[in-house]
Short mmCIF file of C-alpha atoms in Angstrom, two decimals:
data_model
loop_
_atom_site.label_atom_id
_atom_site.label_comp_id
_atom_site.label_asym_id
_atom_site.label_seq_id
_atom_site.Cartn_x
_atom_site.Cartn_y
_atom_site.Cartn_z
CA MET O 1 14.67 27.98 -74.44
CA ILE O 2 12.97 24.63 -74.94
CA LEU O 3 11.23 26.08 -77.98
CA ILE O 4 14.56 27.15 -79.47
CA ALA O 5 16.05 23.72 -78.81
CA MET O 6 13.07 22.03 -80.44
CA MET O 7 13.31 24.34 -83.46
CA LEU O 8 17.02 23.55 -83.85
CA LEU O 9 16.28 19.81 -83.62
CA THR O 10 13.59 20.27 -86.27
CA VAL O 11 16.09 22.02 -88.54
CA ALA O 12 18.57 19.19 -87.96
CA ALA O 13 15.90 16.58 -88.77
CA ALA O 14 14.81 18.48 -91.89
CA SER O 15 18.44 18.77 -93.02
CA TRP O 16 18.89 15.05 -92.52
CA LEU O 17 15.71 14.24 -94.50
CA VAL O 18 16.54 16.61 -97.38
CA ASN O 19 20.33 16.34 -97.62
CA GLY O 20 21.00 13.03 -95.93
CA THR O 21 23.42 14.73 -93.54
CA ILE O 22 23.09 16.49 -90.21
CA ASP O 23 24.90 19.72 -89.42
CA VAL O 24 26.63 18.98 -86.13
CA PRO O 25 25.87 22.37 -84.46
CA PHE O 26 22.15 22.00 -85.20
CA PHE O 27 22.15 18.63 -83.45
CA VAL O 28 24.62 19.10 -80.58
CA THR O 29 23.49 22.57 -79.43
CA PRO O 30 19.82 21.72 -78.79
CA THR O 31 20.76 18.39 -77.23
CA VAL O 32 23.08 20.12 -74.75
CA MET O 33 20.45 22.82 -74.10
CA LEU O 34 17.82 20.19 -73.29
CA LEU O 35 20.19 18.26 -71.02
CA VAL O 36 21.07 21.43 -69.11
CA LEU O 37 17.42 22.42 -68.79
CA LEU O 38 16.46 18.99 -67.51
CA SER O 39 19.32 18.77 -65.01
CA ALA O 40 19.22 22.37 -63.71
CA PRO O 41 16.38 21.88 -61.18
CA ARG O 42 18.10 18.85 -59.66
CA MET O 43 21.43 20.70 -59.43
CA GLN O 44 19.73 23.70 -57.79
CA ALA O 45 17.98 21.46 -55.28
CA ARG O 46 21.26 19.73 -54.39
CA GLN O 47 22.92 23.09 -53.80
CA LEU O 48 20.03 24.27 -51.63
CA TYR O 49 20.24 21.10 -49.51
CA ARG O 50 23.99 21.61 -49.11
CA LEU O 51 23.39 25.16 -47.88
CA ALA O 52 20.72 23.95 -45.47
CA ASP O 53 23.03 21.23 -44.14
CA ALA O 54 25.83 23.77 -43.63
CA ALA O 55 23.49 26.05 -41.65
CA GLY O 56 22.61 23.25 -39.26
CA GLU O 57 19.44 22.76 -37.30
CA CYS O 58 16.95 25.62 -37.45
CA ARG O 59 14.85 26.87 -34.55
CA THR O 60 11.86 29.15 -35.11
CA VAL O 61 10.09 31.16 -32.44
CA VAL O 62 6.73 32.80 -33.19
CA ASP O 63 5.59 35.35 -30.62
CA ALA O 64 3.77 38.67 -30.30
CA SER O 65 6.66 40.63 -31.81
CA GLY O 66 7.10 38.47 -34.92
CA ILE O 67 9.12 35.49 -36.09
CA THR O 68 12.71 34.70 -35.14
CA VAL O 69 14.63 32.03 -37.04
CA THR O 70 17.98 30.90 -35.62
CA ASN O 71 20.56 28.44 -36.93
CA GLN O 72 24.29 27.87 -36.38
CA GLN O 73 25.27 30.72 -38.68
CA GLN O 74 22.72 33.48 -38.14
CA THR O 75 19.60 34.80 -36.48
CA SER O 76 16.87 36.50 -38.48
CA MET O 77 13.95 38.40 -36.96
CA GLN O 78 10.88 39.58 -38.86
CA SER O 79 8.28 41.77 -37.24
CA TRP O 80 4.62 41.34 -38.13
CA GLN O 81 4.78 44.68 -39.99
CA ALA O 82 7.39 43.21 -42.36
CA LEU O 83 5.06 40.36 -43.32
CA ALA O 84 1.92 40.76 -45.41
CA ASN O 85 0.20 37.42 -45.68
CA TYR O 86 0.56 33.68 -45.41
CA ALA O 87 -0.56 30.54 -47.17
CA GLU O 88 -1.12 27.12 -45.69
CA THR O 89 -0.62 23.75 -47.30
CA PRO O 90 -1.09 20.35 -45.66
CA ARG O 91 2.64 20.27 -44.79
CA VAL O 92 3.84 23.89 -44.39
CA PHE O 93 2.98 27.50 -43.60
CA VAL O 94 4.44 29.96 -46.12
CA LEU O 95 4.81 33.59 -44.98
CA PHE O 96 5.28 36.40 -47.53
CA SER O 97 6.86 39.81 -47.00
CA ASN O 98 5.27 43.20 -47.71
CA ASP O 99 7.86 43.77 -50.43
CA LYS O 100 6.35 43.77 -53.93
CA ASN O 101 9.52 42.06 -55.21
CA ALA O 102 8.91 39.16 -52.78
CA SER O 103 12.39 39.48 -51.34
CA CYS O 104 11.46 37.58 -48.20
CA LEU O 105 9.80 34.21 -47.91
CA THR O 106 9.60 32.12 -44.76
CA ILE O 107 8.58 28.47 -44.86
CA LEU O 108 7.58 26.80 -41.61
CA PRO O 109 7.14 23.03 -41.84
CA LYS O 110 4.30 21.75 -39.69
CA ARG O 111 6.34 18.67 -38.76
CA GLY O 112 8.42 20.98 -36.53
CA ALA O 113 5.43 21.75 -34.31
CA PRO O 114 5.18 19.66 -31.13
CA GLY O 115 1.60 18.60 -31.92
CA ALA O 116 -1.65 19.33 -33.73
CA ASP O 117 -2.68 21.85 -31.08
CA ALA O 118 0.56 23.79 -31.73
CA VAL O 119 -0.29 23.97 -35.44
CA ASP O 120 -3.74 25.32 -34.53
CA ARG O 121 -2.14 27.94 -32.24
CA LEU O 122 0.24 28.98 -35.05
CA ARG O 123 -2.67 29.32 -37.44
CA ALA O 124 -4.49 31.50 -34.88
CA VAL O 125 -1.44 33.75 -34.44
CA PHE O 126 -1.03 34.08 -38.20
CA ASP O 127 -4.73 34.87 -38.62
CA GLN O 128 -4.40 37.56 -35.95
CA HIS O 129 -1.40 39.31 -37.57
CA LEU O 130 -1.51 38.39 -41.26
CA THR O 131 -3.92 37.98 -44.15
CA ARG O 132 -4.46 34.49 -45.48
CA ALA O 133 -3.44 34.28 -49.14
#
């Protein structure tokens, strides 16, 4: 989409250089496309934060049967068989489902753990049940 917008801007610039005029659609369309593309991630992030605020505080329990995530609106339970692997970053654990379409993704922020030893225990449980990605 960015390539198309850049091509249309190039056509508008070439038209201006050759004819001395700019065709309005060749200038306005790519400008609007670029503005939408640049603002879309911010708008999506704002909507995601609104959804998270509406759900309220989240509580996650990791035990021998799997992972249970509870908030004001719902409770979701995933067994270890439903999860395939996990990845770890300095700030979060990311758990991936067995589904090839990646329909389920669970992100556990480490800041929610009561201490460094709890993060180590989580890592040990994940290593026991899942494959590290």
